[in-house]
mmCIF file of C-alpha atoms in Angstrom:
data_model
loop_
_atom_site.group_PDB
_atom_site.id
_atom_site.type_symbol
_atom_site.label_atom_id
_atom_site.label_comp_id
_atom_site.label_asym_id
_atom_site.label_seq_id
_atom_site.Cartn_x
_atom_site.Cartn_y
_atom_site.Cartn_z
ATOM 1 C CA MET A 1 -40.083 75.122 53.690
ATOM 2 C CA ASP A 2 -43.789 75.475 54.476
ATOM 3 C CA ILE A 3 -45.958 76.514 51.537
ATOM 4 C CA ILE A 4 -47.907 78.717 53.997
ATOM 5 C CA TRP A 5 -44.788 80.850 54.442
ATOM 6 C CA LEU A 6 -44.728 81.621 50.732
ATOM 7 C CA LYS A 7 -48.357 82.739 50.822
ATOM 8 C CA ASP A 8 -47.603 84.867 53.901
ATOM 9 C CA PHE A 9 -44.677 86.458 52.090
ATOM 10 C CA GLU A 10 -46.820 87.320 49.061
ATOM 11 C CA ALA A 11 -49.481 88.837 51.319
ATOM 12 C CA LEU A 12 -46.865 90.970 53.066
ATOM 13 C CA VAL A 13 -45.474 92.175 49.744
ATOM 14 C CA ALA A 14 -48.978 93.148 48.624
ATOM 15 C CA CYS A 15 -49.978 94.888 51.875
ATOM 16 C CA LYS A 16 -46.550 96.349 52.802
ATOM 17 C CA ASN A 17 -47.670 96.182 56.432
ATOM 18 C CA PHE A 18 -47.457 93.361 58.971
ATOM 19 C CA SER A 19 -50.798 94.128 60.641
ATOM 20 C CA ARG A 20 -52.812 94.288 57.417
ATOM 21 C CA ALA A 21 -51.073 91.202 55.994
ATOM 22 C CA ALA A 22 -51.750 89.243 59.202
ATOM 23 C CA GLU A 23 -55.407 90.256 59.038
ATOM 24 C CA GLU A 24 -55.617 89.126 55.406
ATOM 25 C CA ARG A 25 -54.059 85.776 56.336
ATOM 26 C CA ASN A 26 -56.449 85.370 59.330
ATOM 27 C CA VAL A 27 -53.673 85.063 61.881
ATOM 28 C CA SER A 28 -52.455 87.210 64.781
ATOM 29 C CA GLN A 29 -49.684 89.683 64.025
ATOM 30 C CA PRO A 30 -47.142 88.025 66.391
ATOM 31 C CA ALA A 31 -47.774 84.620 64.775
ATOM 32 C CA PHE A 32 -47.541 86.139 61.300
ATOM 33 C CA SER A 33 -44.255 87.882 62.149
ATOM 34 C CA ARG A 34 -42.836 84.607 63.481
ATOM 35 C CA ARG A 35 -43.707 82.847 60.222
ATOM 36 C CA ILE A 36 -42.013 85.533 58.108
ATOM 37 C CA ARG A 37 -38.952 85.294 60.367
ATOM 38 C CA ALA A 38 -38.994 81.498 60.010
ATOM 39 C CA LEU A 39 -39.009 81.903 56.229
ATOM 40 C CA GLU A 40 -36.011 84.237 56.384
ATOM 41 C CA ASN A 41 -34.191 81.805 58.663
ATOM 42 C CA GLU A 42 -34.888 78.983 56.229
ATOM 43 C CA ILE A 43 -33.530 81.011 53.298
ATOM 44 C CA GLY A 44 -30.631 82.342 55.336
ATOM 45 C CA VAL A 45 -31.047 86.012 54.312
ATOM 46 C CA ARG A 46 -33.215 89.008 55.170
ATOM 47 C CA LEU A 47 -36.077 89.361 52.727
ATOM 48 C CA ILE A 48 -37.897 92.334 54.305
ATOM 49 C CA ASN A 49 -36.442 95.753 54.982
ATOM 50 C CA ARG A 50 -38.214 96.597 58.240
ATOM 51 C CA GLU A 51 -36.647 100.049 58.582
ATOM 52 C CA THR A 52 -38.752 101.593 55.808
ATOM 53 C CA LEU A 53 -42.369 102.698 55.808
ATOM 54 C CA PRO A 54 -44.099 101.229 53.968
ATOM 55 C CA LEU A 55 -42.114 98.016 54.128
ATOM 56 C CA THR A 56 -39.849 97.233 51.184
ATOM 57 C CA LEU A 57 -37.973 94.175 49.969
ATOM 58 C CA THR A 58 -34.243 93.725 50.215
ATOM 59 C CA PRO A 59 -32.419 92.886 46.942
ATOM 60 C CA ALA A 60 -32.540 89.228 47.993
ATOM 61 C CA GLY A 61 -36.251 89.636 48.708
ATOM 62 C CA GLU A 62 -36.855 90.928 45.181
ATOM 63 C CA VAL A 63 -35.183 87.828 43.741
ATOM 64 C CA PHE A 64 -37.051 85.524 46.107
ATOM 65 C CA LEU A 65 -40.406 87.130 45.236
ATOM 66 C CA SER A 66 -40.206 86.124 41.583
ATOM 67 C CA GLN A 67 -39.161 82.585 42.476
ATOM 68 C CA SER A 68 -41.806 82.367 45.198
ATOM 69 C CA ARG A 69 -44.507 83.142 42.658
ATOM 70 C CA ILE A 70 -43.197 80.416 40.365
ATOM 71 C CA MET A 71 -43.165 77.915 43.252
ATOM 72 C CA LEU A 72 -46.715 78.812 44.278
ATOM 73 C CA ARG A 73 -47.983 78.614 40.707
ATOM 74 C CA THR A 74 -46.291 75.235 40.214
ATOM 75 C CA TYR A 75 -47.736 73.986 43.508
ATOM 76 C CA GLU A 76 -51.263 75.087 42.608
ATOM 77 C CA GLU A 77 -51.042 73.684 39.076
ATOM 78 C CA THR A 78 -49.767 70.365 40.450
ATOM 79 C CA ILE A 79 -52.643 70.132 42.939
ATOM 80 C CA GLU A 80 -55.155 70.925 40.192
ATOM 81 C CA ARG A 81 -53.686 68.353 37.811
ATOM 82 C CA CYS A 82 -53.576 65.652 40.470
ATOM 83 C CA GLN A 83 -57.205 66.282 41.367
ATOM 84 C CA THR A 84 -58.213 66.216 37.692
ATOM 85 C CA ILE A 85 -56.441 62.923 37.105
ATOM 86 C CA ASP A 86 -57.863 61.373 40.271
ATOM 87 C CA ALA A 87 -61.392 62.469 39.378
ATOM 88 C CA ALA A 88 -61.106 61.064 35.875
ATOM 89 C CA GLY A 89 -59.875 57.664 37.007
ATOM 90 C CA GLU A 90 -56.732 55.569 36.828
ATOM 91 C CA ASN A 91 -56.956 54.857 33.116
ATOM 92 C CA VAL A 92 -56.630 58.463 31.963
ATOM 93 C CA ILE A 93 -53.703 58.722 29.542
ATOM 94 C CA ARG A 94 -51.414 61.596 30.477
ATOM 95 C CA PHE A 95 -49.716 63.205 27.470
ATOM 96 C CA ALA A 96 -46.884 65.718 27.471
ATOM 97 C CA ALA A 97 -46.308 67.752 24.315
ATOM 98 C CA SER A 98 -44.747 71.014 23.267
ATOM 99 C CA GLN A 99 -47.085 73.823 22.303
ATOM 100 C CA SER A 100 -46.346 73.527 18.581
ATOM 101 C CA LEU A 101 -46.999 69.768 18.517
ATOM 102 C CA TYR A 102 -50.178 70.229 20.508
ATOM 103 C CA MET A 103 -51.473 72.762 17.999
ATOM 104 C CA THR A 104 -50.620 70.618 14.991
ATOM 105 C CA HIS A 105 -50.196 66.867 15.404
ATOM 106 C CA TYR A 106 -51.943 66.193 18.724
ATOM 107 C CA LYS A 107 -55.170 67.880 17.678
ATOM 108 C CA ALA A 108 -55.062 66.435 14.169
ATOM 109 C CA LEU A 109 -53.847 62.873 14.758
ATOM 110 C CA ILE A 110 -54.392 61.867 18.383
ATOM 111 C CA ALA A 111 -57.406 63.727 19.754
ATOM 112 C CA PRO A 112 -59.872 62.395 17.107
ATOM 113 C CA LEU A 113 -58.875 58.769 17.715
ATOM 114 C CA ALA A 114 -59.050 59.212 21.487
ATOM 115 C CA SER A 115 -62.503 60.738 21.192
ATOM 116 C CA GLU A 116 -63.687 58.048 18.786
ATOM 117 C CA GLY A 117 -62.497 55.292 21.116
ATOM 118 C CA GLY A 118 -63.886 56.932 24.242
ATOM 119 C CA VAL A 119 -60.409 57.239 25.734
ATOM 120 C CA ASP A 120 -59.848 59.960 28.326
ATOM 121 C CA THR A 121 -56.651 61.958 27.865
ATOM 122 C CA ASP A 122 -55.014 64.590 30.023
ATOM 123 C CA LEU A 123 -52.737 66.841 27.982
ATOM 124 C CA ASN A 124 -49.906 68.824 29.482
ATOM 125 C CA SER A 125 -48.958 71.312 26.765
ATOM 126 C CA THR A 126 -45.745 72.666 28.193
ATOM 127 C CA SER A 127 -42.647 74.734 27.596
ATOM 128 C CA TRP A 128 -40.369 72.248 29.357
ATOM 129 C CA ALA A 129 -36.752 71.911 28.358
ATOM 130 C CA ALA A 130 -36.275 68.975 25.980
ATOM 131 C CA ASP A 131 -34.711 66.671 28.587
ATOM 132 C CA GLN A 132 -37.581 67.357 31.009
ATOM 133 C CA PHE A 133 -39.927 65.417 28.729
ATOM 134 C CA VAL A 134 -37.642 62.400 29.109
ATOM 135 C CA SER A 135 -37.490 62.789 32.895
ATOM 136 C CA ALA A 136 -41.260 63.135 33.125
ATOM 137 C CA LEU A 137 -41.790 59.862 31.253
ATOM 138 C CA GLN A 138 -39.078 58.006 33.178
ATOM 139 C CA GLN A 139 -40.493 59.141 36.522
ATOM 140 C CA GLY A 140 -44.114 58.382 35.626
ATOM 141 C CA TYR A 141 -45.295 61.994 35.630
ATOM 142 C CA CYS A 142 -46.810 61.301 32.210
ATOM 143 C CA ASP A 143 -47.658 58.151 30.241
ATOM 144 C CA VAL A 144 -46.739 59.355 26.753
ATOM 145 C CA ILE A 145 -44.604 62.111 25.308
ATOM 146 C CA LEU A 146 -45.215 63.545 21.859
ATOM 147 C CA THR A 147 -41.966 64.861 20.427
ATOM 148 C CA TYR A 148 -39.990 65.689 17.330
ATOM 149 C CA TRP A 149 -37.141 63.359 16.416
ATOM 150 C CA HIS A 150 -34.127 63.970 14.193
ATOM 151 C CA PRO A 151 -30.745 62.181 14.028
ATOM 152 C CA SER A 152 -29.059 65.300 15.417
ATOM 153 C CA MET A 153 -31.102 65.167 18.641
ATOM 154 C CA ASP A 154 -29.543 63.370 21.590
ATOM 155 C CA PHE A 155 -31.926 64.170 24.461
ATOM 156 C CA LEU A 156 -34.079 61.092 23.675
ATOM 157 C CA GLY A 157 -31.060 58.781 24.002
ATOM 158 C CA PRO A 158 -31.881 57.640 27.568
ATOM 159 C CA LEU A 159 -35.286 56.352 26.426
ATOM 160 C CA GLU A 160 -33.755 54.378 23.578
ATOM 161 C CA VAL A 161 -31.083 52.904 25.861
ATOM 162 C CA ALA A 162 -33.811 51.855 28.302
ATOM 163 C CA ASN A 163 -35.859 50.321 25.440
ATOM 164 C CA PHE A 164 -38.847 52.624 25.789
ATOM 165 C CA GLU A 165 -41.302 51.960 22.992
ATOM 166 C CA TYR A 166 -41.895 54.565 20.323
ATOM 167 C CA LEU A 167 -44.261 55.028 17.423
ATOM 168 C CA THR A 168 -43.660 57.306 14.436
ATOM 169 C CA LEU A 169 -46.953 59.057 13.725
ATOM 170 C CA SER A 170 -45.898 61.109 10.726
ATOM 171 C CA THR A 171 -43.150 63.301 9.337
ATOM 172 C CA ASP A 172 -42.817 67.052 9.083
ATOM 173 C CA ARG A 173 -40.434 69.267 7.170
ATOM 174 C CA TYR A 174 -38.162 71.713 9.008
ATOM 175 C CA VAL A 175 -37.663 74.670 6.691
ATOM 176 C CA PRO A 176 -35.982 78.086 6.798
ATOM 177 C CA VAL A 177 -38.600 80.797 6.339
ATOM 178 C CA SER A 178 -38.752 84.565 6.237
ATOM 179 C CA ARG A 179 -41.398 87.195 5.896
ATOM 180 C CA THR A 180 -42.180 87.781 2.245
ATOM 181 C CA SER A 181 -40.611 90.825 0.589
ATOM 182 C CA PRO A 182 -42.601 93.147 -1.740
ATOM 183 C CA ASP A 183 -41.223 91.291 -4.784
ATOM 184 C CA GLY A 184 -42.649 87.994 -3.502
ATOM 185 C CA GLY A 185 -39.365 86.426 -2.401
ATOM 186 C CA ALA A 186 -37.897 85.968 1.056
ATOM 187 C CA GLU A 187 -37.157 89.245 2.848
ATOM 188 C CA PHE A 188 -34.052 87.649 4.388
ATOM 189 C CA ALA A 189 -32.121 85.111 2.323
ATOM 190 C CA PHE A 190 -28.692 83.526 1.978
ATOM 191 C CA LYS A 191 -26.772 84.850 -1.027
ATOM 192 C CA LEU A 192 -23.939 82.846 -2.542
ATOM 193 C CA GLY A 193 -20.603 84.546 -1.916
ATOM 194 C CA SER A 194 -22.135 87.305 0.220
ATOM 195 C CA LYS A 195 -20.129 88.432 3.248
ATOM 196 C CA ASP A 196 -23.196 89.910 4.926
ATOM 197 C CA ALA A 197 -24.504 88.091 7.988
ATOM 198 C CA VAL A 198 -28.177 87.098 7.848
ATOM 199 C CA PRO A 199 -30.343 87.900 10.926
ATOM 200 C CA LEU A 200 -31.368 84.595 12.521
ATOM 201 C CA LEU A 201 -34.214 83.933 14.946
ATOM 202 C CA SER A 202 -32.822 81.009 16.855
ATOM 203 C CA TYR A 203 -33.813 78.448 19.470
ATOM 204 C CA GLY A 204 -32.509 78.398 23.023
ATOM 205 C CA ALA A 205 -30.291 75.608 24.299
ATOM 206 C CA VAL A 206 -33.243 73.905 26.048
ATOM 207 C CA SER A 207 -35.241 73.544 22.827
ATOM 208 C CA ALA A 208 -35.409 70.199 21.044
ATOM 209 C CA LEU A 209 -35.211 72.047 17.720
ATOM 210 C CA ARG A 210 -31.945 73.840 18.466
ATOM 211 C CA SER A 211 -29.748 70.899 17.422
ATOM 212 C CA VAL A 212 -31.680 70.494 14.150
ATOM 213 C CA GLN A 213 -31.160 74.149 13.309
ATOM 214 C CA GLU A 214 -27.426 73.773 14.033
ATOM 215 C CA PHE A 215 -27.356 70.676 11.807
ATOM 216 C CA ALA A 216 -28.879 72.681 8.967
ATOM 217 C CA LEU A 217 -26.406 75.522 9.388
ATOM 218 C CA THR A 218 -23.269 73.398 9.718
ATOM 219 C CA GLN A 219 -24.088 70.459 7.445
ATOM 220 C CA LEU A 220 -26.308 72.024 4.797
ATOM 221 C CA LEU A 221 -24.978 75.577 4.817
ATOM 222 C CA PRO A 222 -21.344 75.536 6.000
ATOM 223 C CA GLY A 223 -19.561 78.862 6.198
ATOM 224 C CA GLN A 224 -22.659 81.068 6.022
ATOM 225 C CA LYS A 225 -22.506 83.996 8.439
ATOM 226 C CA VAL A 226 -25.498 84.658 10.649
ATOM 227 C CA PHE A 227 -26.086 86.860 13.648
ATOM 228 C CA VAL A 228 -28.577 85.728 16.249
ATOM 229 C CA VAL A 229 -31.228 88.381 16.821
ATOM 230 C CA ASN A 230 -33.185 86.448 19.425
ATOM 231 C CA GLN A 231 -33.380 82.997 21.044
ATOM 232 C CA ASN A 232 -36.604 81.276 22.068
ATOM 233 C CA ALA A 233 -37.539 77.899 23.471
ATOM 234 C CA LEU A 234 -40.836 77.746 21.547
ATOM 235 C CA ALA A 235 -41.326 77.466 17.795
ATOM 236 C CA ASN A 236 -44.421 79.669 18.094
ATOM 237 C CA SER A 237 -42.273 82.469 19.533
ATOM 238 C CA VAL A 238 -39.767 82.127 16.688
ATOM 239 C CA LYS A 239 -42.676 82.264 14.246
ATOM 240 C CA ALA A 240 -44.017 85.450 15.849
ATOM 241 C CA MET A 241 -40.622 87.153 15.502
ATOM 242 C CA ILE A 242 -40.412 86.109 11.841
ATOM 243 C CA GLN A 243 -43.903 87.507 11.313
ATOM 244 C CA GLU A 244 -42.740 90.870 12.662
ATOM 245 C CA GLY A 245 -39.807 90.958 10.232
ATOM 246 C CA PHE A 246 -36.921 90.606 12.690
ATOM 247 C CA GLY A 247 -35.153 87.969 10.594
ATOM 248 C CA MET A 248 -35.426 84.432 9.239
ATOM 249 C CA GLY A 249 -35.566 81.130 11.077
ATOM 250 C CA TRP A 250 -36.344 77.436 10.810
ATOM 251 C CA LEU A 251 -39.893 76.242 11.515
ATOM 252 C CA PRO A 252 -41.785 72.967 11.192
ATOM 253 C CA LEU A 253 -43.748 73.267 7.949
ATOM 254 C CA SER A 254 -47.006 72.268 9.669
ATOM 255 C CA LEU A 255 -46.684 75.390 11.823
ATOM 256 C CA CYS A 256 -46.298 77.844 8.943
ATOM 257 C CA ARG A 257 -48.044 76.154 5.994
ATOM 258 C CA GLU A 258 -50.937 78.615 6.085
ATOM 259 C CA GLU A 259 -48.601 81.641 6.076
ATOM 260 C CA ILE A 260 -46.652 80.233 3.127
ATOM 261 C CA ALA A 261 -49.825 79.435 1.177
ATOM 262 C CA SER A 262 -51.166 82.957 1.738
ATOM 263 C CA GLY A 263 -47.903 84.588 0.695
ATOM 264 C CA ARG A 264 -47.042 86.041 4.104
ATOM 265 C CA PHE A 265 -44.004 83.756 4.526
ATOM 266 C CA ALA A 266 -41.538 82.531 1.930
ATOM 267 C CA ILE A 267 -39.207 79.550 2.166
ATOM 268 C CA VAL A 268 -35.640 80.864 2.043
ATOM 269 C CA ASP A 269 -34.174 77.794 0.317
ATOM 270 C CA GLU A 270 -35.867 74.396 -0.050
ATOM 271 C CA ARG A 271 -32.469 72.674 -0.067
ATOM 272 C CA LEU A 272 -31.852 73.788 3.515
ATOM 273 C CA GLY A 273 -34.862 71.898 4.849
ATOM 274 C CA THR A 274 -34.642 68.586 6.662
ATOM 275 C CA ASP A 275 -37.186 65.954 7.730
ATOM 276 C CA LEU A 276 -38.500 65.618 11.265
ATOM 277 C CA GLU A 277 -40.262 62.554 12.632
ATOM 278 C CA ILE A 278 -43.224 63.021 14.952
ATOM 279 C CA ARG A 279 -42.888 60.332 17.603
ATOM 280 C CA LEU A 280 -44.777 59.051 20.614
ATOM 281 C CA TYR A 281 -42.765 57.408 23.394
ATOM 282 C CA ARG A 282 -44.162 55.280 26.202
ATOM 283 C CA ASP A 283 -42.911 52.978 28.938
ATOM 284 C CA PRO A 284 -43.646 49.402 27.773
ATOM 285 C CA ARG A 285 -44.152 48.402 31.413
ATOM 286 C CA SER A 286 -47.325 50.499 31.618
ATOM 287 C CA THR A 287 -50.372 48.464 32.666
ATOM 288 C CA LYS A 288 -52.985 50.928 31.428
ATOM 289 C CA GLN A 289 -55.324 49.078 29.093
ATOM 290 C CA THR A 290 -56.619 52.329 27.617
ATOM 291 C CA LEU A 291 -53.069 53.191 26.553
ATOM 292 C CA ASP A 292 -52.700 49.823 24.813
ATOM 293 C CA VAL A 293 -55.976 50.405 22.963
ATOM 294 C CA LEU A 294 -55.043 53.909 21.830
ATOM 295 C CA TRP A 295 -51.503 52.820 20.909
ATOM 296 C CA LYS A 296 -52.870 50.138 18.573
ATOM 297 C CA GLN A 297 -55.278 52.643 17.003
ATOM 298 C CA LEU A 298 -52.461 55.106 16.408
ATOM 299 C CA LYS A 299 -50.228 52.398 14.973
ATOM 300 C CA ARG A 300 -52.920 51.399 12.460
ATOM 301 C CA SER A 301 -53.499 55.040 11.559
ATOM 302 C CA ALA A 302 -49.762 55.628 11.022
ATOM 303 C CA MET A 303 -49.494 52.546 8.812
ATOM 304 C CA LYS A 304 -52.395 53.734 6.655
ATOM 305 C CA ALA A 305 -50.853 57.174 6.307
ATOM 306 C CA ALA A 306 -47.521 55.666 5.306
#
C-alpha cells in the first residue's frame, strides 16, 4: 500500500469532492481517481459512496478512515524520530518508558546523570502494551527500556531468558488509594465482612500493572467483591478517575505522593500495598560507548541509594 494513497483518501474525505481533492493534492482528477480506486482494490472493499452528493464514506470507509489516520500519524512520527536520531549521531541512547515512569523516575534519576555526563538521550514516552517494550528492545528500536518489575509480571520473561542485562534503579510502593472523604478517611474502602462490592478503577490487559493489581486482590485480599468501573492502560488515567471520585484503585506511590500529603487522596489499607522495582533493561551486545558510560553512572547511583 502506497502512503500517498492514504493522504489522497484523507484529502477526499475532507473535500468530499474528487475535483477539489485532486487540486489540493496537485494531481489531475483522472490520476487522483485512479489512485483512490487502487486503494480500494488493495483493501478489497469500496470505501467511497460515489452515488451521494457530497461524497460520503461507506461503513467500511468509516472504519478505514480512523485506521488510516493512525497509520499516517505513526508514519510521520517514525520519520521524525529517525531524522532526530540521525541528526544527533549514532551514540544517542534511545529510551522507552511509560508515561508514569517518565514523569517520576526518568526525570528524577536518569535525566540529571545524562545531562551531567553530556550524554544525549532520545526518550520515547509511550502508551505501548507491556510486551511491546520487550519487542522494541529485542528488535533494536530502542537501546534501553525503563519499566516496573514485580514477581507477578511475566511479560519481561523473554528478556531474562535471553540474558538481557538489567539494573534496579530504585523501588516504589504500589498502594490502593481513594479520594479522601469529608471525615479524612478513604471515600471508598474495604470493610471486613461487608457484602458490598467496592468500585475499582482497573488497568487494561495490556498494562504492566494489571497483574500486580490482580496479585493484590487475590493474594492480599481474597474474597473481596469489587466491580470494575473503568479500565485504563495508563496509571495517570487511573489517577485522574480516582481524583474525580469514581472509585478506588492501585497507584505507584511516587505518582500520588503529593495528593496523599495534601490530603486529597487517602491510602485505603497499607497492608494491601506491594513493592515494585524500577528496572532498566538493555541488550548486553550493544556497542554504544555512551550507553556503557551512563549504565555505570546509574549503577553507582543505585548502589549509593541502596
